[in-house]
């Protein structure tokens, strides 16, 4: 399986799948955005076999660009694994402290974040496009996890999936107006253009939210893969409109 592996040890596994033109649907993992669900299931079965994590252990959301957060437990196993209509609905961040439950989020140009605190252990997957960012989903999620003692910010690592990066993410001023409502200085993450447009650093905004909640900069791992430019490895809605999605996921062993 073509993917970026972030962590693979005796405690936890975490990774993001990549585009692969040699397999069905270019290695699309998302049932809610696909041409042929059967081909997506072929990819899911392939991944499950490589991981030795049967689909009956998977629990997946159907994201709607919300700031909603959900704790996944044993009762959620199989949700969204075989049928998109059984997904955990209207949720864009999922976390768990339980073993052998595979959780994840789907992204094309949006940011996918894999959080792990091996000292607990606990894992969390966050989906944040600009719509999630202006709702501060990463800030809200990390605050909740810290308050509930699910993670310790000093021992938590954050890995970023490929996403549309600063030089490629052009938005209108209506988006900038929303970004400016965030509770920290966002100007370093905006590059204004003369045509009433601007480029924004969505990855950087989410990194700042992690830093604001006490994560150590040395434990934050940004992605250098720009989905709009890396056509061989990355899905991009802005490029293709009809596109598959990466899968940023993990499980506790």
mmCIF file of N, CA, C and O in Angstrom, residues 159-246:
data_model
loop_
_atom_site.group_PDB
_atom_site.id
_atom_site.type_symbol
_atom_site.label_atom_id
_atom_site.label_comp_id
_atom_site.label_asym_id
_atom_site.label_seq_id
_atom_site.Cartn_x
_atom_site.Cartn_y
_atom_site.Cartn_z
ATOM 1 N N UNK A 159 1.152 14.716 13.417
ATOM 2 C CA UNK A 159 1.637 14.482 12.058
ATOM 3 C C UNK A 159 0.597 15.001 11.064
ATOM 4 O O UNK A 159 -0.588 14.708 11.199
ATOM 5 N N UNK A 160 1.059 15.751 10.063
ATOM 6 C CA UNK A 160 0.164 16.359 9.088
ATOM 7 C C UNK A 160 0.195 15.592 7.763
ATOM 8 O O UNK A 160 1.265 15.275 7.249
ATOM 9 N N UNK A 161 -0.985 15.358 7.233
ATOM 10 C CA UNK A 161 -1.106 14.721 5.925
ATOM 11 C C UNK A 161 -0.729 15.704 4.822
ATOM 12 O O UNK A 161 -0.661 16.920 5.049
ATOM 13 N N UNK A 162 -0.511 15.209 3.607
ATOM 14 C CA UNK A 162 -0.433 16.130 2.470
ATOM 15 C C UNK A 162 -1.702 16.981 2.407
ATOM 16 O O UNK A 162 -2.796 16.502 2.720
ATOM 17 N N UNK A 163 -1.558 18.234 2.013
ATOM 18 C CA UNK A 163 -2.712 19.129 1.878
ATOM 19 C C UNK A 163 -2.327 20.254 0.923
ATOM 20 O O UNK A 163 -1.165 20.370 0.529
ATOM 21 N N UNK A 164 -3.263 21.091 0.584
ATOM 22 C CA UNK A 164 -2.958 22.237 -0.262
ATOM 23 C C UNK A 164 -2.231 23.275 0.588
ATOM 24 O O UNK A 164 -2.729 23.708 1.626
ATOM 25 N N UNK A 165 -1.033 23.638 0.157
ATOM 26 C CA UNK A 165 -0.151 24.459 0.982
ATOM 27 C C UNK A 165 -0.245 25.948 0.637
ATOM 28 O O UNK A 165 -1.014 26.364 -0.225
ATOM 29 N N UNK A 166 0.527 26.723 1.352
ATOM 30 C CA UNK A 166 0.435 28.191 1.350
ATOM 31 C C UNK A 166 0.444 28.781 -0.061
ATOM 32 O O UNK A 166 -0.356 29.660 -0.405
ATOM 33 N N UNK A 167 1.343 28.299 -0.906
ATOM 34 C CA UNK A 167 1.501 28.879 -2.242
ATOM 35 C C UNK A 167 0.356 28.544 -3.191
ATOM 36 O O UNK A 167 0.260 29.126 -4.279
ATOM 37 N N UNK A 168 -0.518 27.620 -2.787
ATOM 38 C CA UNK A 168 -1.561 27.135 -3.689
ATOM 39 C C UNK A 168 -2.984 27.410 -3.224
ATOM 40 O O UNK A 168 -3.913 27.311 -4.029
ATOM 41 N N UNK A 169 -3.167 27.738 -1.958
ATOM 42 C CA UNK A 169 -4.523 27.863 -1.416
ATOM 43 C C UNK A 169 -5.010 29.300 -1.511
ATOM 44 O O UNK A 169 -4.832 30.109 -0.602
ATOM 45 N N UNK A 170 -5.626 29.621 -2.641
ATOM 46 C CA UNK A 170 -6.161 30.961 -2.873
ATOM 47 C C UNK A 170 -7.630 31.017 -2.467
ATOM 48 O O UNK A 170 -8.415 30.124 -2.812
ATOM 49 N N UNK A 171 -7.998 32.055 -1.730
ATOM 50 C CA UNK A 171 -9.375 32.221 -1.254
ATOM 51 C C UNK A 171 -9.807 33.669 -1.451
ATOM 52 O O UNK A 171 -8.993 34.564 -1.683
ATOM 53 N N UNK A 172 -11.117 33.885 -1.319
ATOM 54 C CA UNK A 172 -11.652 35.235 -1.396
ATOM 55 C C UNK A 172 -11.604 35.928 -0.051
ATOM 56 O O UNK A 172 -11.340 35.317 0.991
ATOM 57 N N UNK A 173 -11.887 37.207 -0.066
ATOM 58 C CA UNK A 173 -11.802 37.994 1.167
ATOM 59 C C UNK A 173 -12.870 37.598 2.178
ATOM 60 O O UNK A 173 -12.715 37.850 3.374
ATOM 61 N N UNK A 174 -13.945 36.964 1.707
ATOM 62 C CA UNK A 174 -14.961 36.499 2.655
ATOM 63 C C UNK A 174 -14.396 35.405 3.558
ATOM 64 O O UNK A 174 -14.785 35.280 4.732
ATOM 65 N N UNK A 175 -13.453 34.635 3.031
ATOM 66 C CA UNK A 175 -12.787 33.619 3.854
ATOM 67 C C UNK A 175 -11.807 34.288 4.816
ATOM 68 O O UNK A 175 -11.718 33.924 5.994
ATOM 69 N N UNK A 176 -11.085 35.266 4.319
ATOM 70 C CA UNK A 176 -10.144 36.002 5.174
ATOM 71 C C UNK A 176 -10.871 36.647 6.343
ATOM 72 O O UNK A 176 -10.386 36.622 7.489
ATOM 73 N N UNK A 177 -12.041 37.188 6.089
ATOM 74 C CA UNK A 177 -12.821 37.810 7.171
ATOM 75 C C UNK A 177 -13.135 36.797 8.269
ATOM 76 O O UNK A 177 -13.107 37.126 9.462
ATOM 77 N N UNK A 178 -13.427 35.564 7.880
ATOM 78 C CA UNK A 178 -13.719 34.516 8.869
ATOM 79 C C UNK A 178 -12.457 34.089 9.613
ATOM 80 O O UNK A 178 -12.487 33.856 10.824
ATOM 81 N N UNK A 179 -11.359 33.982 8.883
ATOM 82 C CA UNK A 179 -10.095 33.604 9.519
ATOM 83 C C UNK A 179 -9.698 34.630 10.577
ATOM 84 O O UNK A 179 -9.182 34.288 11.648
ATOM 85 N N UNK A 180 -9.974 35.894 10.308
ATOM 86 C CA UNK A 180 -9.598 36.958 11.237
ATOM 87 C C UNK A 180 -10.411 36.918 12.531
ATOM 88 O O UNK A 180 -10.077 37.621 13.497
ATOM 89 N N UNK A 181 -11.423 36.090 12.582
ATOM 90 C CA UNK A 181 -12.199 35.928 13.813
ATOM 91 C C UNK A 181 -11.541 34.944 14.782
ATOM 92 O O UNK A 181 -11.989 34.818 15.926
ATOM 93 N N UNK A 182 -10.512 34.241 14.344
ATOM 94 C CA UNK A 182 -9.793 33.339 15.239
ATOM 95 C C UNK A 182 -9.113 34.145 16.342
ATOM 96 O O UNK A 182 -8.787 35.322 16.162
ATOM 97 N N UNK A 183 -8.872 33.482 17.471
ATOM 98 C CA UNK A 183 -8.419 34.205 18.673
ATOM 99 C C UNK A 183 -6.901 34.310 18.799
ATOM 100 O O UNK A 183 -6.364 34.308 19.901
ATOM 101 N N UNK A 184 -6.205 34.395 17.659
ATOM 102 C CA UNK A 184 -4.763 34.629 17.680
ATOM 103 C C UNK A 184 -4.393 35.403 16.414
ATOM 104 O O UNK A 184 -5.226 35.590 15.516
ATOM 105 N N UNK A 185 -3.165 35.856 16.349
ATOM 106 C CA UNK A 185 -2.710 36.664 15.219
ATOM 107 C C UNK A 185 -2.586 35.791 13.975
ATOM 108 O O UNK A 185 -1.699 34.927 13.893
ATOM 109 N N UNK A 186 -3.451 36.017 13.011
ATOM 110 C CA UNK A 186 -3.459 35.185 11.809
ATOM 111 C C UNK A 186 -2.691 35.807 10.640
ATOM 112 O O UNK A 186 -2.516 35.163 9.603
ATOM 113 N N UNK A 187 -2.222 37.035 10.800
ATOM 114 C CA UNK A 187 -1.576 37.730 9.679
ATOM 115 C C UNK A 187 -0.375 36.991 9.094
ATOM 116 O O UNK A 187 -0.161 37.028 7.879
ATOM 117 N N UNK A 188 0.438 36.293 9.912
ATOM 118 C CA UNK A 188 1.567 35.558 9.313
ATOM 119 C C UNK A 188 1.132 34.442 8.362
ATOM 120 O O UNK A 188 1.956 33.939 7.592
ATOM 121 N N UNK A 189 -0.146 34.078 8.401
ATOM 122 C CA UNK A 189 -0.638 32.959 7.600
ATOM 123 C C UNK A 189 -1.476 33.427 6.409
ATOM 124 O O UNK A 189 -2.179 32.629 5.786
ATOM 125 N N UNK A 190 -1.393 34.727 6.099
ATOM 126 C CA UNK A 190 -2.147 35.313 4.985
ATOM 127 C C UNK A 190 -1.189 36.064 4.065
ATOM 128 O O UNK A 190 -0.330 36.811 4.538
ATOM 129 N N UNK A 191 -1.316 35.871 2.769
ATOM 130 C CA UNK A 191 -0.562 36.635 1.783
ATOM 131 C C UNK A 191 -1.581 37.291 0.839
ATOM 132 O O UNK A 191 -2.235 36.606 0.042
ATOM 133 N N UNK A 192 -1.715 38.606 0.960
ATOM 134 C CA UNK A 192 -2.727 39.329 0.206
ATOM 135 C C UNK A 192 -2.307 39.522 -1.255
ATOM 136 O O UNK A 192 -1.133 39.746 -1.553
ATOM 137 N N UNK A 193 -3.303 39.455 -2.136
ATOM 138 C CA UNK A 193 -3.081 39.658 -3.561
ATOM 139 C C UNK A 193 -3.848 40.903 -4.010
ATOM 140 O O UNK A 193 -4.790 41.338 -3.333
ATOM 141 N N UNK A 194 -3.483 41.488 -5.148
ATOM 142 C CA UNK A 194 -4.118 42.738 -5.580
ATOM 143 C C UNK A 194 -5.524 42.577 -6.147
ATOM 144 O O UNK A 194 -6.197 43.556 -6.422
ATOM 145 N N UNK A 195 -5.989 41.332 -6.307
ATOM 146 C CA UNK A 195 -7.273 41.090 -6.973
ATOM 147 C C UNK A 195 -8.390 40.727 -5.995
ATOM 148 O O UNK A 195 -9.310 39.973 -6.331
ATOM 149 N N UNK A 196 -8.297 41.233 -4.764
ATOM 150 C CA UNK A 196 -9.277 40.893 -3.723
ATOM 151 C C UNK A 196 -9.264 39.396 -3.408
ATOM 152 O O UNK A 196 -10.284 38.816 -3.027
ATOM 153 N N UNK A 197 -8.106 38.805 -3.589
ATOM 154 C CA UNK A 197 -7.873 37.412 -3.223
ATOM 155 C C UNK A 197 -6.686 37.355 -2.273
ATOM 156 O O UNK A 197 -5.940 38.328 -2.112
ATOM 157 N N UNK A 198 -6.505 36.196 -1.668
ATOM 158 C CA UNK A 198 -5.354 36.003 -0.788
ATOM 159 C C UNK A 198 -5.007 34.533 -0.739
ATOM 160 O O UNK A 198 -5.857 33.664 -0.974
ATOM 161 N N UNK A 199 -3.749 34.254 -0.442
ATOM 162 C CA UNK A 199 -3.314 32.886 -0.178
ATOM 163 C C UNK A 199 -3.256 32.691 1.335
ATOM 164 O O UNK A 199 -2.841 33.593 2.070
ATOM 165 N N UNK A 200 -3.696 31.520 1.792
ATOM 166 C CA UNK A 200 -3.663 31.240 3.228
ATOM 167 C C UNK A 200 -2.873 29.959 3.502
ATOM 168 O O UNK A 200 -2.824 29.043 2.680
ATOM 169 N N UNK A 201 -2.272 29.931 4.661
ATOM 170 C CA UNK A 201 -1.495 28.778 5.125
ATOM 171 C C UNK A 201 -2.358 27.984 6.097
ATOM 172 O O UNK A 201 -2.300 28.181 7.305
ATOM 173 N N UNK A 202 -3.173 27.087 5.528
ATOM 174 C CA UNK A 202 -4.091 26.319 6.375
ATOM 175 C C UNK A 202 -3.332 25.396 7.322
ATOM 176 O O UNK A 202 -3.680 25.251 8.489
ATOM 177 N N UNK A 203 -2.269 24.776 6.816
ATOM 178 C CA UNK A 203 -1.449 23.922 7.681
ATOM 179 C C UNK A 203 -0.851 24.747 8.820
ATOM 180 O O UNK A 203 -0.885 24.344 9.989
ATOM 181 N N UNK A 204 -0.334 25.919 8.489
ATOM 182 C CA UNK A 204 0.267 26.779 9.507
ATOM 183 C C UNK A 204 -0.713 27.233 10.566
ATOM 184 O O UNK A 204 -0.378 27.299 11.762
ATOM 185 N N UNK A 205 -1.933 27.551 10.159
ATOM 186 C CA UNK A 205 -2.967 27.952 11.126
ATOM 187 C C UNK A 205 -3.248 26.829 12.113
ATOM 188 O O UNK A 205 -3.402 27.066 13.324
ATOM 189 N N UNK A 206 -3.304 25.604 11.616
ATOM 190 C CA UNK A 206 -3.566 24.467 12.501
ATOM 191 C C UNK A 206 -2.366 24.149 13.389
ATOM 192 O O UNK A 206 -2.537 23.760 14.548
ATOM 193 N N UNK A 207 -1.170 24.339 12.870
ATOM 194 C CA UNK A 207 0.025 24.175 13.701
ATOM 195 C C UNK A 207 0.001 25.183 14.840
ATOM 196 O O UNK A 207 0.310 24.849 15.999
ATOM 197 N N UNK A 208 -0.384 26.416 14.534
ATOM 198 C CA UNK A 208 -0.436 27.442 15.577
ATOM 199 C C UNK A 208 -1.438 27.074 16.663
ATOM 200 O O UNK A 208 -1.203 27.313 17.848
ATOM 201 N N UNK A 209 -2.557 26.482 16.278
ATOM 202 C CA UNK A 209 -3.536 26.039 17.278
ATOM 203 C C UNK A 209 -2.942 24.978 18.199
ATOM 204 O O UNK A 209 -3.205 24.978 19.409
ATOM 205 N N UNK A 210 -2.138 24.082 17.634
ATOM 206 C CA UNK A 210 -1.476 23.069 18.463
ATOM 207 C C UNK A 210 -0.488 23.723 19.429
ATOM 208 O O UNK A 210 -0.449 23.388 20.613
ATOM 209 N N UNK A 211 0.294 24.662 18.919
ATOM 210 C CA UNK A 211 1.262 25.361 19.769
ATOM 211 C C UNK A 211 0.562 26.141 20.872
ATOM 212 O O UNK A 211 1.024 26.162 22.027
ATOM 213 N N UNK A 212 -0.562 26.753 20.542
ATOM 214 C CA UNK A 212 -1.314 27.527 21.534
ATOM 215 C C UNK A 212 -1.837 26.659 22.667
ATOM 216 O O UNK A 212 -2.135 27.164 23.757
ATOM 217 N N UNK A 213 -1.942 25.362 22.411
ATOM 218 C CA UNK A 213 -2.424 24.436 23.437
ATOM 219 C C UNK A 213 -1.299 23.664 24.117
ATOM 220 O O UNK A 213 -1.556 22.702 24.834
ATOM 221 N N UNK A 214 -0.058 24.095 23.884
ATOM 222 C CA UNK A 214 1.047 23.543 24.654
ATOM 223 C C UNK A 214 1.832 22.431 24.011
ATOM 224 O O UNK A 214 2.734 21.873 24.641
ATOM 225 N N UNK A 215 1.518 22.074 22.742
ATOM 226 C CA UNK A 215 2.337 21.072 22.089
ATOM 227 C C UNK A 215 3.713 21.646 21.794
ATOM 228 O O UNK A 215 3.858 22.835 21.504
ATOM 229 N N UNK A 216 4.699 20.783 21.850
ATOM 230 C CA UNK A 216 6.089 21.169 21.590
ATOM 231 C C UNK A 216 6.329 21.221 20.086
ATOM 232 O O UNK A 216 5.978 20.288 19.362
ATOM 233 N N UNK A 217 6.940 22.289 19.605
ATOM 234 C CA UNK A 217 7.204 22.440 18.174
ATOM 235 C C UNK A 217 8.009 21.268 17.630
ATOM 236 O O UNK A 217 7.842 20.863 16.459
ATOM 237 N N UNK A 218 8.866 20.675 18.455
ATOM 238 C CA UNK A 218 9.675 19.541 18.008
ATOM 239 C C UNK A 218 8.850 18.272 17.832
ATOM 240 O O UNK A 218 9.331 17.297 17.249
ATOM 241 N N UNK A 219 7.616 18.277 18.347
ATOM 242 C CA UNK A 219 6.725 17.123 18.217
ATOM 243 C C UNK A 219 5.659 17.330 17.148
ATOM 244 O O UNK A 219 4.701 16.556 17.067
ATOM 245 N N UNK A 220 5.809 18.372 16.340
ATOM 246 C CA UNK A 220 4.853 18.665 15.272
ATOM 247 C C UNK A 220 5.555 18.462 13.927
ATOM 248 O O UNK A 220 6.621 19.027 13.681
ATOM 249 N N UNK A 221 4.947 17.657 13.080
ATOM 250 C CA UNK A 221 5.584 17.260 11.825
ATOM 251 C C UNK A 221 4.718 17.689 10.639
ATOM 252 O O UNK A 221 3.796 16.976 10.245
ATOM 253 N N UNK A 222 4.993 18.872 10.072
ATOM 254 C CA UNK A 222 4.238 19.348 8.908
ATOM 255 C C UNK A 222 4.525 18.479 7.681
ATOM 256 O O UNK A 222 5.522 17.766 7.612
ATOM 257 N N UNK A 223 3.640 18.579 6.699
ATOM 258 C CA UNK A 223 3.858 17.916 5.414
ATOM 259 C C UNK A 223 4.424 18.902 4.408
ATOM 260 O O UNK A 223 4.055 20.077 4.402
ATOM 261 N N UNK A 224 5.314 18.427 3.557
ATOM 262 C CA UNK A 224 5.853 19.247 2.475
ATOM 263 C C UNK A 224 5.170 18.932 1.145
ATOM 264 O O UNK A 224 5.493 19.540 0.116
ATOM 265 N N UNK A 225 4.226 17.991 1.160
ATOM 266 C CA UNK A 225 3.537 17.601 -0.069
ATOM 267 C C UNK A 225 2.332 18.505 -0.298
ATOM 268 O O UNK A 225 1.374 18.494 0.480
ATOM 269 N N UNK A 226 2.377 19.286 -1.365
ATOM 270 C CA UNK A 226 1.272 20.167 -1.749
ATOM 271 C C UNK A 226 0.366 19.390 -2.698
ATOM 272 O O UNK A 226 0.765 19.023 -3.806
ATOM 273 N N UNK A 227 -0.868 19.131 -2.274
ATOM 274 C CA UNK A 227 -1.769 18.297 -3.071
ATOM 275 C C UNK A 227 -2.067 18.883 -4.441
ATOM 276 O O UNK A 227 -2.352 18.152 -5.384
ATOM 277 N N UNK A 228 -2.003 20.187 -4.569
ATOM 278 C CA UNK A 228 -2.293 20.810 -5.864
ATOM 279 C C UNK A 228 -1.132 20.639 -6.844
ATOM 280 O O UNK A 228 -1.332 20.737 -8.060
ATOM 281 N N UNK A 229 0.063 20.371 -6.325
ATOM 282 C CA UNK A 229 1.246 20.269 -7.178
ATOM 283 C C UNK A 229 1.748 18.829 -7.345
ATOM 284 O O UNK A 229 2.298 18.492 -8.394
ATOM 285 N N UNK A 230 1.605 18.017 -6.319
ATOM 286 C CA UNK A 230 2.170 16.657 -6.346
ATOM 287 C C UNK A 230 1.144 15.694 -6.950
ATOM 288 O O UNK A 230 0.490 14.909 -6.247
ATOM 289 N N UNK A 231 0.986 15.746 -8.264
ATOM 290 C CA UNK A 231 -0.104 15.038 -8.934
ATOM 291 C C UNK A 231 0.068 13.522 -8.908
ATOM 292 O O UNK A 231 -0.918 12.790 -8.984
ATOM 293 N N UNK A 232 1.283 13.042 -8.790
ATOM 294 C CA UNK A 232 1.507 11.596 -8.786
ATOM 295 C C UNK A 232 1.128 10.953 -7.458
ATOM 296 O O UNK A 232 0.698 9.795 -7.433
ATOM 297 N N UNK A 233 1.284 11.701 -6.377
ATOM 298 C CA UNK A 233 1.081 11.133 -5.045
ATOM 299 C C UNK A 233 -0.197 11.598 -4.362
ATOM 300 O O UNK A 233 -0.603 10.993 -3.370
ATOM 301 N N UNK A 234 -0.812 12.676 -4.869
ATOM 302 C CA UNK A 234 -1.860 13.332 -4.085
ATOM 303 C C UNK A 234 -3.161 13.523 -4.855
ATOM 304 O O UNK A 234 -3.168 13.866 -6.038
ATOM 305 N N UNK A 235 -4.250 13.328 -4.136
ATOM 306 C CA UNK A 235 -5.565 13.709 -4.630
ATOM 307 C C UNK A 235 -5.765 15.203 -4.389
ATOM 308 O O UNK A 235 -5.327 15.742 -3.370
ATOM 309 N N UNK A 236 -6.455 15.873 -5.323
ATOM 310 C CA UNK A 236 -6.730 17.296 -5.165
ATOM 311 C C UNK A 236 -8.080 17.631 -5.766
ATOM 312 O O UNK A 236 -8.282 17.497 -6.982
ATOM 313 N N UNK A 237 -8.987 18.076 -4.931
ATOM 314 C CA UNK A 237 -10.297 18.499 -5.416
ATOM 315 C C UNK A 237 -10.165 19.718 -6.321
ATOM 316 O O UNK A 237 -10.846 19.845 -7.336
ATOM 317 N N UNK A 238 -9.270 20.610 -5.966
ATOM 318 C CA UNK A 238 -9.106 21.825 -6.773
ATOM 319 C C UNK A 238 -8.580 21.510 -8.170
ATOM 320 O O UNK A 238 -8.883 22.210 -9.127
ATOM 321 N N UNK A 239 -7.807 20.459 -8.289
ATOM 322 C CA UNK A 239 -7.307 20.064 -9.600
ATOM 323 C C UNK A 239 -8.337 19.275 -10.399
ATOM 324 O O UNK A 239 -8.545 19.516 -11.585
ATOM 325 N N UNK A 240 -8.983 18.323 -9.739
ATOM 326 C CA UNK A 240 -9.745 17.303 -10.455
ATOM 327 C C UNK A 240 -11.257 17.374 -10.268
ATOM 328 O O UNK A 240 -11.990 16.726 -11.017
ATOM 329 N N UNK A 241 -11.713 18.114 -9.262
ATOM 330 C CA UNK A 241 -13.142 18.185 -8.919
ATOM 331 C C UNK A 241 -13.672 16.816 -8.479
ATOM 332 O O UNK A 241 -13.989 16.611 -7.324
ATOM 333 N N UNK A 242 -13.756 15.878 -9.396
ATOM 334 C CA UNK A 242 -14.125 14.522 -9.001
ATOM 335 C C UNK A 242 -12.842 13.776 -8.665
ATOM 336 O O UNK A 242 -12.060 13.422 -9.555
ATOM 337 N N UNK A 243 -12.631 13.555 -7.391
ATOM 338 C CA UNK A 243 -11.358 12.978 -6.970
ATOM 339 C C UNK A 243 -11.555 12.029 -5.805
ATOM 340 O O UNK A 243 -12.562 12.090 -5.101
ATOM 341 N N UNK A 244 -10.591 11.137 -5.613
ATOM 342 C CA UNK A 244 -10.590 10.306 -4.423
ATOM 343 C C UNK A 244 -10.007 11.080 -3.252
ATOM 344 O O UNK A 244 -9.762 12.290 -3.337
ATOM 345 N N UNK A 245 -9.768 10.361 -2.158
ATOM 346 C CA UNK A 245 -9.238 11.027 -0.967
ATOM 347 C C UNK A 245 -8.203 10.160 -0.273
ATOM 348 O O UNK A 245 -8.257 8.926 -0.312
ATOM 349 N N UNK A 246 -7.251 10.852 0.378
ATOM 350 C CA UNK A 246 -6.304 10.178 1.253
ATOM 351 C C UNK A 246 -7.021 9.754 2.531
ATOM 352 O O UNK A 246 -8.072 10.283 2.872
#
